[in-house]
Each structure stands twice: as structure tokens, then as C-alpha cells.
Amino acid sequence: MDILNKVINLIALFFCYWGNLVIIVLIIINIMLFARMKSLIKKIYATLLPSSDKRYNVKAPTTWTNTEIKDLSAKRDKLIRRYTMYANFTAVFPLLGILGTVAALVTYSSETMMENFMVALTTTLLGVLAAILFKTIDSLISADIDLLVEDISAGIQKFYENTRNNDET
């Protein structure tokens, strides 16, 4: 039991001193994930809507090659992974804010009471603000990502149906 208390105090002290930095680093990582996800979305749209089709806003015909379909499938999978990582990081921010509050309470002492109180407030504030910001961004892009993944999956399915029909004839 003594070892467990020491480990808990060590974690609490670490987060008291470095909690804000941890949250800021995760904010930067989440911004990078978002930027990479947006870049990938543009690449996928370039494949689905070639420049000649953008004028009329029609999807590209399903006369893709097997290599293009594999590439499109890989991009879809990569987009799903990046979006999942982004959404999971977003969900962690409020928990980090709560962890900062708990860490400040666990390391409570009368000499550092005001310092601990400030740690509790700043980590909670940073965690909640980051969660609100990234959740707002998530609400703006999640529907587009769902539609894009659906379009890719439908295109791939149509390609394989056409391939199977051509092989049968």
C-alpha cells in the first residue's frame, strides 16, 4: 500500500508541474492531426472529383484501374484512422483537466495551497477549452468525412461489381 501511495504522489506531482505542458503538447498534436486529415481529404476529393468534373460537381466515373482503387481504399482507411485519433485526442482533454484538479488536491499542503489551487484551475481551464474547440471543429467536419467514406466505399463496391460482371461475360 505504501508503494501505491508513492506512485500516486509521484504521478500527481508530475502532473502538478507538467500538466499544462502536457495539455499544450496534446493540443499541438491534435492540430497537426487535423491538418493532416484536411490534406488527405483534399487528395481524396481530387481523386473523386477530377478538375474537369469539379465544374459540374459530378463524381468521377467508376472507370478506375485496380491500382487506383487500392490507392483510394488505402486513403479511406488512413482517413478513418486519422479521424479516430483526432476524435480520441479530443475526448482526452476534459479528462486531463480533471486529472490536473485531482493531482493538485492529492499534493495538497498548507504551504503550497494557492499554487495547487492555480494548477487545478489552469489545467481544468485548458482541458475544457481545448475540448470545446476541437469538439466544435469535429462537428463541422464529421458529416463530411462520413459522406466521403461512404462515397469511396460505394465507388469501390461499384468497381468490384463491374469487374466481376466483366469477368463473367
mmCIF file with all atom_site columns, C-alpha atoms in Angstrom:
data_model
loop_
_atom_site.group_PDB
_atom_site.id
_atom_site.type_symbol
_atom_site.label_atom_id
_atom_site.label_alt_id
_atom_site.label_comp_id
_atom_site.label_asym_id
_atom_site.label_entity_id
_atom_site.label_seq_id
_atom_site.pdbx_PDB_ins_code
_atom_site.Cartn_x
_atom_site.Cartn_y
_atom_site.Cartn_z
_atom_site.occupancy
_atom_site.B_iso_or_equiv
_atom_site.pdbx_formal_charge
_atom_site.auth_seq_id
_atom_site.auth_comp_id
_atom_site.auth_asym_id
_atom_site.auth_atom_id
_atom_site.pdbx_PDB_model_num
ATOM 1   C CA . MET A 1 1   ? 0.000   0.000   0.000   1.00 0.00 ? 1   MET A CA 1
ATOM 2   C CA . ASP A 1 2   ? 2.913   2.342   0.744   1.00 0.00 ? 2   ASP A CA 1
ATOM 3   C CA . ILE A 1 3   ? 4.313   1.805   -2.775  1.00 0.00 ? 3   ILE A CA 1
ATOM 4   C CA . LEU A 1 4   ? 0.925   2.619   -4.296  1.00 0.00 ? 4   LEU A CA 1
ATOM 5   C CA . ASN A 1 5   ? 0.764   5.903   -2.369  1.00 0.00 ? 5   ASN A CA 1
ATOM 6   C CA . LYS A 1 6   ? 4.255   6.827   -3.519  1.00 0.00 ? 6   LYS A CA 1
ATOM 7   C CA . VAL A 1 7   ? 3.356   6.088   -7.149  1.00 0.00 ? 7   VAL A CA 1
ATOM 8   C CA . ILE A 1 8   ? 0.159   8.137   -6.873  1.00 0.00 ? 8   ILE A CA 1
ATOM 9   C CA . ASN A 1 9   ? 2.055   11.048  -5.300  1.00 0.00 ? 9   ASN A CA 1
ATOM 10  C CA . LEU A 1 10  ? 4.717   10.829  -7.986  1.00 0.00 ? 10  LEU A CA 1
ATOM 11  C CA . ILE A 1 11  ? 2.108   10.952  -10.765 1.00 0.00 ? 11  ILE A CA 1
ATOM 12  C CA . ALA A 1 12  ? 0.300   13.800  -9.006  1.00 0.00 ? 12  ALA A CA 1
ATOM 13  C CA . LEU A 1 13  ? 3.494   15.800  -8.570  1.00 0.00 ? 13  LEU A CA 1
ATOM 14  C CA . PHE A 1 14  ? 4.459   15.223  -12.195 1.00 0.00 ? 14  PHE A CA 1
ATOM 15  C CA . PHE A 1 15  ? 1.075   16.451  -13.384 1.00 0.00 ? 15  PHE A CA 1
ATOM 16  C CA . CYS A 1 16  ? 1.137   19.424  -11.000 1.00 0.00 ? 16  CYS A CA 1
ATOM 17  C CA . TYR A 1 17  ? 4.400   20.608  -12.514 1.00 0.00 ? 17  TYR A CA 1
ATOM 18  C CA . TRP A 1 18  ? 3.947   19.486  -16.111 1.00 0.00 ? 18  TRP A CA 1
ATOM 19  C CA . GLY A 1 19  ? 0.158   19.169  -16.571 1.00 0.00 ? 19  GLY A CA 1
ATOM 20  C CA . ASN A 1 20  ? -0.288  22.396  -18.534 1.00 0.00 ? 20  ASN A CA 1
ATOM 21  C CA . LEU A 1 21  ? 2.623   21.496  -20.786 1.00 0.00 ? 21  LEU A CA 1
ATOM 22  C CA . VAL A 1 22  ? 1.166   18.021  -21.397 1.00 0.00 ? 22  VAL A CA 1
ATOM 23  C CA . ILE A 1 23  ? -2.154  19.566  -22.412 1.00 0.00 ? 23  ILE A CA 1
ATOM 24  C CA . ILE A 1 24  ? -0.457  22.127  -24.688 1.00 0.00 ? 24  ILE A CA 1
ATOM 25  C CA . VAL A 1 25  ? 1.621   19.417  -26.383 1.00 0.00 ? 25  VAL A CA 1
ATOM 26  C CA . LEU A 1 26  ? -1.534  17.363  -26.983 1.00 0.00 ? 26  LEU A CA 1
ATOM 27  C CA . ILE A 1 27  ? -3.262  20.452  -28.397 1.00 0.00 ? 27  ILE A CA 1
ATOM 28  C CA . ILE A 1 28  ? -0.400  20.845  -30.878 1.00 0.00 ? 28  ILE A CA 1
ATOM 29  C CA . ILE A 1 29  ? -0.563  17.148  -31.787 1.00 0.00 ? 29  ILE A CA 1
ATOM 30  C CA . ASN A 1 30  ? -4.324  17.395  -32.325 1.00 0.00 ? 30  ASN A CA 1
ATOM 31  C CA . ILE A 1 31  ? -3.874  20.456  -34.560 1.00 0.00 ? 31  ILE A CA 1
ATOM 32  C CA . MET A 1 32  ? -1.310  18.503  -36.599 1.00 0.00 ? 32  MET A CA 1
ATOM 33  C CA . LEU A 1 33  ? -3.699  15.540  -36.858 1.00 0.00 ? 33  LEU A CA 1
ATOM 34  C CA . PHE A 1 34  ? -6.431  17.884  -38.059 1.00 0.00 ? 34  PHE A CA 1
ATOM 35  C CA . ALA A 1 35  ? -4.140  19.468  -40.669 1.00 0.00 ? 35  ALA A CA 1
ATOM 36  C CA . ARG A 1 36  ? -3.041  16.070  -41.978 1.00 0.00 ? 36  ARG A CA 1
ATOM 37  C CA . MET A 1 37  ? -6.662  14.925  -42.088 1.00 0.00 ? 37  MET A CA 1
ATOM 38  C CA . LYS A 1 38  ? -7.701  18.027  -44.088 1.00 0.00 ? 38  LYS A CA 1
ATOM 39  C CA . SER A 1 39  ? -4.813  17.450  -46.512 1.00 0.00 ? 39  SER A CA 1
ATOM 40  C CA . LEU A 1 40  ? -5.892  13.853  -47.027 1.00 0.00 ? 40  LEU A CA 1
ATOM 41  C CA . ILE A 1 41  ? -9.491  14.957  -47.596 1.00 0.00 ? 41  ILE A CA 1
ATOM 42  C CA . LYS A 1 42  ? -8.297  17.296  -50.380 1.00 0.00 ? 42  LYS A CA 1
ATOM 43  C CA . LYS A 1 43  ? -6.354  14.441  -52.003 1.00 0.00 ? 43  LYS A CA 1
ATOM 44  C CA . ILE A 1 44  ? -9.394  12.178  -51.875 1.00 0.00 ? 44  ILE A CA 1
ATOM 45  C CA . TYR A 1 45  ? -11.617 14.850  -53.382 1.00 0.00 ? 45  TYR A CA 1
ATOM 46  C CA . ALA A 1 46  ? -9.048  15.324  -56.152 1.00 0.00 ? 46  ALA A CA 1
ATOM 47  C CA . THR A 1 47  ? -9.427  11.623  -56.956 1.00 0.00 ? 47  THR A CA 1
ATOM 48  C CA . LEU A 1 48  ? -13.220 11.539  -56.671 1.00 0.00 ? 48  LEU A CA 1
ATOM 49  C CA . LEU A 1 49  ? -13.786 14.873  -58.427 1.00 0.00 ? 49  LEU A CA 1
ATOM 50  C CA . PRO A 1 50  ? -11.118 15.382  -61.089 1.00 0.00 ? 50  PRO A CA 1
ATOM 51  C CA . SER A 1 51  ? -10.677 19.009  -62.164 1.00 0.00 ? 51  SER A CA 1
ATOM 52  C CA . SER A 1 52  ? -12.821 18.511  -65.280 1.00 0.00 ? 52  SER A CA 1
ATOM 53  C CA . ASP A 1 53  ? -15.703 17.214  -63.141 1.00 0.00 ? 53  ASP A CA 1
ATOM 54  C CA . LYS A 1 54  ? -15.471 19.903  -60.443 1.00 0.00 ? 54  LYS A CA 1
ATOM 55  C CA . ARG A 1 55  ? -17.088 22.452  -62.730 1.00 0.00 ? 55  ARG A CA 1
ATOM 56  C CA . TYR A 1 56  ? -20.245 20.367  -62.865 1.00 0.00 ? 56  TYR A CA 1
ATOM 57  C CA . ASN A 1 57  ? -19.845 18.909  -59.355 1.00 0.00 ? 57  ASN A CA 1
ATOM 58  C CA . VAL A 1 58  ? -20.245 15.329  -60.542 1.00 0.00 ? 58  VAL A CA 1
ATOM 59  C CA . LYS A 1 59  ? -18.387 12.337  -59.214 1.00 0.00 ? 59  LYS A CA 1
ATOM 60  C CA . ALA A 1 60  ? -15.735 10.752  -61.356 1.00 0.00 ? 60  ALA A CA 1
ATOM 61  C CA . PRO A 1 61  ? -16.845 7.784   -63.417 1.00 0.00 ? 61  PRO A CA 1
ATOM 62  C CA . THR A 1 62  ? -16.064 4.385   -61.974 1.00 0.00 ? 62  THR A CA 1
ATOM 63  C CA . THR A 1 63  ? -13.615 3.541   -64.726 1.00 0.00 ? 63  THR A CA 1
ATOM 64  C CA . TRP A 1 64  ? -10.736 3.332   -62.311 1.00 0.00 ? 64  TRP A CA 1
ATOM 65  C CA . THR A 1 65  ? -7.919  0.867   -62.506 1.00 0.00 ? 65  THR A CA 1
ATOM 66  C CA . ASN A 1 66  ? -7.258  -1.733  -59.859 1.00 0.00 ? 66  ASN A CA 1
ATOM 67  C CA . THR A 1 67  ? -4.263  0.306   -58.649 1.00 0.00 ? 67  THR A CA 1
ATOM 68  C CA . GLU A 1 68  ? -6.384  3.456   -58.284 1.00 0.00 ? 68  GLU A CA 1
ATOM 69  C CA . ILE A 1 69  ? -8.998  1.524   -56.326 1.00 0.00 ? 69  ILE A CA 1
ATOM 70  C CA . LYS A 1 70  ? -6.344  0.135   -53.977 1.00 0.00 ? 70  LYS A CA 1
ATOM 71  C CA . ASP A 1 71  ? -4.952  3.653   -53.515 1.00 0.00 ? 71  ASP A CA 1
ATOM 72  C CA . LEU A 1 72  ? -8.418  5.049   -52.836 1.00 0.00 ? 72  LEU A CA 1
ATOM 73  C CA . SER A 1 73  ? -9.113  2.253   -50.360 1.00 0.00 ? 73  SER A CA 1
ATOM 74  C CA . ALA A 1 74  ? -5.819  2.948   -48.568 1.00 0.00 ? 74  ALA A CA 1
ATOM 75  C CA . LYS A 1 75  ? -6.653  6.674   -48.395 1.00 0.00 ? 75  LYS A CA 1
ATOM 76  C CA . ARG A 1 76  ? -10.093 5.858   -46.965 1.00 0.00 ? 76  ARG A CA 1
ATOM 77  C CA . ASP A 1 77  ? -8.550  3.646   -44.280 1.00 0.00 ? 77  ASP A CA 1
ATOM 78  C CA . LYS A 1 78  ? -5.935  6.305   -43.468 1.00 0.00 ? 78  LYS A CA 1
ATOM 79  C CA . LEU A 1 79  ? -8.666  8.965   -43.212 1.00 0.00 ? 79  LEU A CA 1
ATOM 80  C CA . ILE A 1 80  ? -10.686 6.794   -40.827 1.00 0.00 ? 80  ILE A CA 1
ATOM 81  C CA . ARG A 1 81  ? -7.593  6.176   -38.663 1.00 0.00 ? 81  ARG A CA 1
ATOM 82  C CA . ARG A 1 82  ? -6.681  9.875   -38.548 1.00 0.00 ? 82  ARG A CA 1
ATOM 83  C CA . TYR A 1 83  ? -10.221 10.918  -37.725 1.00 0.00 ? 83  TYR A CA 1
ATOM 84  C CA . THR A 1 84  ? -10.434 8.305   -34.972 1.00 0.00 ? 84  THR A CA 1
ATOM 85  C CA . MET A 1 85  ? -7.149  9.535   -33.473 1.00 0.00 ? 85  MET A CA 1
ATOM 86  C CA . TYR A 1 86  ? -8.357  13.146  -33.690 1.00 0.00 ? 86  TYR A CA 1
ATOM 87  C CA . ALA A 1 87  ? -11.692 12.307  -32.017 1.00 0.00 ? 87  ALA A CA 1
ATOM 88  C CA . ASN A 1 88  ? -9.971  10.277  -29.280 1.00 0.00 ? 88  ASN A CA 1
ATOM 89  C CA . PHE A 1 89  ? -7.476  13.041  -28.519 1.00 0.00 ? 89  PHE A CA 1
ATOM 90  C CA . THR A 1 90  ? -10.395 15.477  -28.334 1.00 0.00 ? 90  THR A CA 1
ATOM 91  C CA . ALA A 1 91  ? -12.126 13.253  -25.788 1.00 0.00 ? 91  ALA A CA 1
ATOM 92  C CA . VAL A 1 92  ? -8.995  13.172  -23.598 1.00 0.00 ? 92  VAL A CA 1
ATOM 93  C CA . PHE A 1 93  ? -8.811  16.927  -22.915 1.00 0.00 ? 93  PHE A CA 1
ATOM 94  C CA . PRO A 1 94  ? -11.572 17.147  -20.279 1.00 0.00 ? 94  PRO A CA 1
ATOM 95  C CA . LEU A 1 95  ? -10.064 14.113  -18.554 1.00 0.00 ? 95  LEU A CA 1
ATOM 96  C CA . LEU A 1 96  ? -6.673  15.823  -18.434 1.00 0.00 ? 96  LEU A CA 1
ATOM 97  C CA . GLY A 1 97  ? -8.321  18.877  -16.892 1.00 0.00 ? 97  GLY A CA 1
ATOM 98  C CA . ILE A 1 98  ? -9.899  16.708  -14.220 1.00 0.00 ? 98  ILE A CA 1
ATOM 99  C CA . LEU A 1 99  ? -6.575  14.933  -13.686 1.00 0.00 ? 99  LEU A CA 1
ATOM 100 C CA . GLY A 1 100 ? -4.939  18.304  -13.075 1.00 0.00 ? 100 GLY A CA 1
ATOM 101 C CA . THR A 1 101 ? -7.551  19.160  -10.460 1.00 0.00 ? 101 THR A CA 1
ATOM 102 C CA . VAL A 1 102 ? -7.209  15.814  -8.719  1.00 0.00 ? 102 VAL A CA 1
ATOM 103 C CA . ALA A 1 103 ? -3.404  15.996  -8.856  1.00 0.00 ? 103 ALA A CA 1
ATOM 104 C CA . ALA A 1 104 ? -3.484  19.418  -7.211  1.00 0.00 ? 104 ALA A CA 1
ATOM 105 C CA . LEU A 1 105 ? -5.779  18.091  -4.471  1.00 0.00 ? 105 LEU A CA 1
ATOM 106 C CA . VAL A 1 106 ? -3.663  14.991  -3.857  1.00 0.00 ? 106 VAL A CA 1
ATOM 107 C CA . THR A 1 107 ? -0.491  17.028  -3.421  1.00 0.00 ? 107 THR A CA 1
ATOM 108 C CA . TYR A 1 108 ? -2.232  19.472  -1.086  1.00 0.00 ? 108 TYR A CA 1
ATOM 109 C CA . SER A 1 109 ? -0.164  21.061  1.629   1.00 0.00 ? 109 SER A CA 1
ATOM 110 C CA . SER A 1 110 ? -0.721  24.282  3.535   1.00 0.00 ? 110 SER A CA 1
ATOM 111 C CA . GLU A 1 111 ? 2.479   25.861  2.158   1.00 0.00 ? 111 GLU A CA 1
ATOM 112 C CA . THR A 1 112 ? 1.534   25.357  -1.472  1.00 0.00 ? 112 THR A CA 1
ATOM 113 C CA . MET A 1 113 ? -2.232  25.721  -1.219  1.00 0.00 ? 113 MET A CA 1
ATOM 114 C CA . MET A 1 114 ? -2.520  28.737  -3.548  1.00 0.00 ? 114 MET A CA 1
ATOM 115 C CA . GLU A 1 115 ? -0.078  27.217  -6.028  1.00 0.00 ? 115 GLU A CA 1
ATOM 116 C CA . ASN A 1 116 ? -2.047  23.949  -6.098  1.00 0.00 ? 116 ASN A CA 1
ATOM 117 C CA . PHE A 1 117 ? -5.292  25.857  -6.490  1.00 0.00 ? 117 PHE A CA 1
ATOM 118 C CA . MET A 1 118 ? -3.877  27.644  -9.558  1.00 0.00 ? 118 MET A CA 1
ATOM 119 C CA . VAL A 1 119 ? -2.695  24.340  -11.044 1.00 0.00 ? 119 VAL A CA 1
ATOM 120 C CA . ALA A 1 120 ? -6.163  22.898  -10.546 1.00 0.00 ? 120 ALA A CA 1
ATOM 121 C CA . LEU A 1 121 ? -7.810  25.871  -12.244 1.00 0.00 ? 121 LEU A CA 1
ATOM 122 C CA . THR A 1 122 ? -5.409  26.214  -15.171 1.00 0.00 ? 122 THR A CA 1
ATOM 123 C CA . THR A 1 123 ? -5.363  22.537  -16.106 1.00 0.00 ? 123 THR A CA 1
ATOM 124 C CA . THR A 1 124 ? -9.151  22.372  -15.891 1.00 0.00 ? 124 THR A CA 1
ATOM 125 C CA . LEU A 1 125 ? -9.488  25.539  -17.970 1.00 0.00 ? 125 LEU A CA 1
ATOM 126 C CA . LEU A 1 126 ? -7.028  24.366  -20.625 1.00 0.00 ? 126 LEU A CA 1
ATOM 127 C CA . GLY A 1 127 ? -8.620  20.925  -20.833 1.00 0.00 ? 127 GLY A CA 1
ATOM 128 C CA . VAL A 1 128 ? -12.162 22.252  -21.153 1.00 0.00 ? 128 VAL A CA 1
ATOM 129 C CA . LEU A 1 129 ? -11.234 24.979  -23.665 1.00 0.00 ? 129 LEU A CA 1
ATOM 130 C CA . ALA A 1 130 ? -9.338  22.512  -25.836 1.00 0.00 ? 130 ALA A CA 1
ATOM 131 C CA . ALA A 1 131 ? -12.238 20.056  -25.703 1.00 0.00 ? 131 ALA A CA 1
ATOM 132 C CA . ILE A 1 132 ? -14.744 22.756  -26.693 1.00 0.00 ? 132 ILE A CA 1
ATOM 133 C CA . LEU A 1 133 ? -12.554 23.991  -29.557 1.00 0.00 ? 133 LEU A CA 1
ATOM 134 C CA . PHE A 1 134 ? -11.806 20.562  -31.013 1.00 0.00 ? 134 PHE A CA 1
ATOM 135 C CA . LYS A 1 135 ? -15.346 19.270  -30.493 1.00 0.00 ? 135 LYS A CA 1
ATOM 136 C CA . THR A 1 136 ? -16.664 22.295  -32.419 1.00 0.00 ? 136 THR A CA 1
ATOM 137 C CA . ILE A 1 137 ? -14.244 21.580  -35.258 1.00 0.00 ? 137 ILE A CA 1
ATOM 138 C CA . ASP A 1 138 ? -15.242 17.919  -35.104 1.00 0.00 ? 138 ASP A CA 1
ATOM 139 C CA . SER A 1 139 ? -18.906 18.806  -35.525 1.00 0.00 ? 139 SER A CA 1
ATOM 140 C CA . LEU A 1 140 ? -18.054 20.798  -38.641 1.00 0.00 ? 140 LEU A CA 1
ATOM 141 C CA . ILE A 1 141 ? -16.119 18.006  -40.379 1.00 0.00 ? 141 ILE A CA 1
ATOM 142 C CA . SER A 1 142 ? -17.567 14.719  -39.130 1.00 0.00 ? 142 SER A CA 1
ATOM 143 C CA . ALA A 1 143 ? -20.539 14.707  -41.527 1.00 0.00 ? 143 ALA A CA 1
ATOM 144 C CA . ASP A 1 144 ? -18.266 15.473  -44.493 1.00 0.00 ? 144 ASP A CA 1
ATOM 145 C CA . ILE A 1 145 ? -15.925 12.659  -43.531 1.00 0.00 ? 145 ILE A CA 1
ATOM 146 C CA . ASP A 1 146 ? -18.827 10.226  -43.172 1.00 0.00 ? 146 ASP A CA 1
ATOM 147 C CA . LEU A 1 147 ? -20.139 11.165  -46.638 1.00 0.00 ? 147 LEU A CA 1
ATOM 148 C CA . LEU A 1 148 ? -16.674 10.942  -48.150 1.00 0.00 ? 148 LEU A CA 1
ATOM 149 C CA . VAL A 1 149 ? -16.040 7.491   -46.683 1.00 0.00 ? 149 VAL A CA 1
ATOM 150 C CA . GLU A 1 150 ? -19.486 6.413   -47.907 1.00 0.00 ? 150 GLU A CA 1
ATOM 151 C CA . ASP A 1 151 ? -18.759 7.703   -51.441 1.00 0.00 ? 151 ASP A CA 1
ATOM 152 C CA . ILE A 1 152 ? -15.409 5.934   -51.526 1.00 0.00 ? 152 ILE A CA 1
ATOM 153 C CA . SER A 1 153 ? -16.924 2.677   -50.311 1.00 0.00 ? 153 SER A CA 1
ATOM 154 C CA . ALA A 1 154 ? -19.724 2.903   -52.882 1.00 0.00 ? 154 ALA A CA 1
ATOM 155 C CA . GLY A 1 155 ? -17.219 3.606   -55.659 1.00 0.00 ? 155 GLY A CA 1
ATOM 156 C CA . ILE A 1 156 ? -15.051 0.669   -54.645 1.00 0.00 ? 156 ILE A CA 1
ATOM 157 C CA . GLN A 1 157 ? -18.068 -1.616  -54.440 1.00 0.00 ? 157 GLN A CA 1
ATOM 158 C CA . LYS A 1 158 ? -19.259 -0.482  -57.885 1.00 0.00 ? 158 LYS A CA 1
ATOM 159 C CA . PHE A 1 159 ? -15.777 -1.081  -59.298 1.00 0.00 ? 159 PHE A CA 1
ATOM 160 C CA . TYR A 1 160 ? -15.684 -4.646  -57.991 1.00 0.00 ? 160 TYR A CA 1
ATOM 161 C CA . GLU A 1 161 ? -19.222 -5.316  -59.231 1.00 0.00 ? 161 GLU A CA 1
ATOM 162 C CA . ASN A 1 162 ? -18.259 -4.083  -62.706 1.00 0.00 ? 162 ASN A CA 1
ATOM 163 C CA . THR A 1 163 ? -15.079 -6.135  -62.623 1.00 0.00 ? 163 THR A CA 1
ATOM 164 C CA . ARG A 1 164 ? -17.000 -9.241  -61.586 1.00 0.00 ? 164 ARG A CA 1
ATOM 165 C CA . ASN A 1 165 ? -19.651 -8.644  -64.297 1.00 0.00 ? 165 ASN A CA 1
ATOM 166 C CA . ASN A 1 166 ? -16.937 -8.184  -66.960 1.00 0.00 ? 166 ASN A CA 1
ATOM 167 C CA . ASP A 1 167 ? -15.217 -11.384 -65.838 1.00 0.00 ? 167 ASP A CA 1
ATOM 168 C CA . GLU A 1 168 ? -18.479 -13.335 -66.126 1.00 0.00 ? 168 GLU A CA 1
ATOM 169 C CA . THR A 1 169 ? -19.108 -12.249 -69.721 1.00 0.00 ? 169 THR A CA 1
#
